[in-house]
């Protein structure tokens, strides 16, 4: 059962959420567990984290903590839309493909409109086309563009690319939501200020992922447009997303944000993915499915190789157009990456030399 914990190397590359809690977050969690504090977020630790996030983003944003990314996205979108509105997102977006209709459910029917992508990034022209296509009363009125950072294909939007999406959205009268489940990896990859990748580029609401970054649980919903968060606390409570012992959701962020541990961990995860990609692209019959820009490597592997790799106990996804996805995290080691690359290399050379 704990094979993955004890084994000499990491077999889990299915997601960055297969890793444990990073030490900084765990220490902050343990420290937060001493004594008594007011519940439901009215505690000093939660206030401190919100202030720290305001420092990180260099602005007076409004911050809420929820248990997972699906709730963060669904509730944020619901706050931005009326039920007769629509949200434009990539056809590969997590909100569209992996949230079991939660955005539609929590918004009482807001429809998602799918736009085509290029390397995971939404095509600007498709946003325009989806809005311009119709303006009549029979069409769900476009209200928000939702983009994912880093994208579902492991690529990132540069600050200029976020700004271009936001400018197009603004011109069409739409707001901008960012699913930042891997926002840390994007910031680390680009080396820019978090503000430049969010509100300064035109993002109204950011779902800042904590789980994949190394927290035990929880995401922060960050409202840069405070008008949108007016009754968000009630929305969270009704959806069952208001933690009574809020300090356990919030305090780990204190450890994560202190000394920019979040960026060190994200940079490490990105480096591990880079290391893996560099090894894999050299192999015959292996190619990158999308450029490696953050902490994920999407590769086209020969089918037999993917099958045998999986049979040997390595866990990874093949849900994106058949490509194998290997995610690295704060906890992925160089040795683990090398072992994985070595295994893939052997599987490929075995079959090439077979009679
Ligand atoms: C992991 C992930 C989420 C959050 O998923 P939950 O399982 O609900 O926490 C949201 N968006 C993207 C792109 C993700 O990869």
Short mmCIF file of N, CA, C and O in Angstrom, two decimals, residues 12 31 38 85 94 112 136 157 188 190 205 255 271 312 340 355:
data_model
loop_
_atom_site.label_atom_id
_atom_site.label_comp_id
_atom_site.label_asym_id
_atom_site.label_seq_id
_atom_site.Cartn_x
_atom_site.Cartn_y
_atom_site.Cartn_z
N UNK A 12 5.16 7.07 -9.29
CA UNK A 12 3.97 7.86 -9.54
C UNK A 12 4.28 9.12 -10.34
O UNK A 12 4.88 10.05 -9.81
N UNK A 31 2.35 23.86 13.49
CA UNK A 31 2.40 25.04 14.35
C UNK A 31 1.00 25.60 14.57
O UNK A 31 0.67 26.09 15.66
N UNK A 38 -10.39 31.15 16.84
CA UNK A 38 -11.75 31.30 16.31
C UNK A 38 -11.91 30.46 15.03
O UNK A 38 -10.94 30.24 14.30
N UNK A 85 -25.73 33.27 -18.64
CA UNK A 85 -24.46 33.61 -19.28
C UNK A 85 -23.74 32.36 -19.77
O UNK A 85 -24.17 31.23 -19.49
N UNK A 94 -9.90 22.05 -17.85
CA UNK A 94 -10.32 21.24 -16.69
C UNK A 94 -11.78 21.53 -16.35
O UNK A 94 -12.54 20.61 -16.06
N UNK A 112 -20.83 26.30 -20.75
CA UNK A 112 -19.44 26.46 -21.18
C UNK A 112 -19.39 26.36 -22.70
O UNK A 112 -20.00 25.46 -23.28
N UNK A 136 -28.28 37.26 -30.28
CA UNK A 136 -29.72 37.20 -30.03
C UNK A 136 -30.01 36.58 -28.67
O UNK A 136 -29.14 36.02 -28.00
N UNK A 157 1.03 30.42 -20.54
CA UNK A 157 0.75 31.70 -21.19
C UNK A 157 1.77 32.70 -20.66
O UNK A 157 1.88 32.85 -19.43
N UNK A 188 7.10 30.38 -11.86
CA UNK A 188 8.49 29.93 -11.78
C UNK A 188 9.10 29.80 -13.17
O UNK A 188 10.26 30.16 -13.39
N UNK A 190 8.33 31.43 -15.90
CA UNK A 190 8.51 32.71 -16.59
C UNK A 190 9.40 33.67 -15.82
O UNK A 190 9.92 34.63 -16.38
N UNK A 205 -10.26 37.17 -11.60
CA UNK A 205 -10.30 36.19 -10.52
C UNK A 205 -9.31 35.07 -10.83
O UNK A 205 -9.33 34.52 -11.94
N UNK A 255 3.60 28.76 5.55
CA UNK A 255 4.89 28.10 5.37
C UNK A 255 5.32 28.12 3.92
O UNK A 255 6.50 28.30 3.59
N UNK A 271 12.25 22.01 -13.27
CA UNK A 271 13.59 21.50 -13.66
C UNK A 271 13.57 20.00 -13.85
O UNK A 271 14.20 19.46 -14.76
N UNK A 312 5.00 -2.34 -15.70
CA UNK A 312 6.11 -2.43 -14.76
C UNK A 312 5.84 -1.61 -13.49
O UNK A 312 6.69 -1.53 -12.60
N UNK A 340 13.30 6.73 -14.43
CA UNK A 340 12.17 6.66 -15.38
C UNK A 340 12.69 6.73 -16.82
O UNK A 340 12.30 5.92 -17.67
N UNK A 355 14.53 -9.67 -32.52
CA UNK A 355 14.54 -10.23 -33.87
C UNK A 355 13.18 -10.04 -34.57
O UNK A 355 12.16 -9.98 -33.93
#
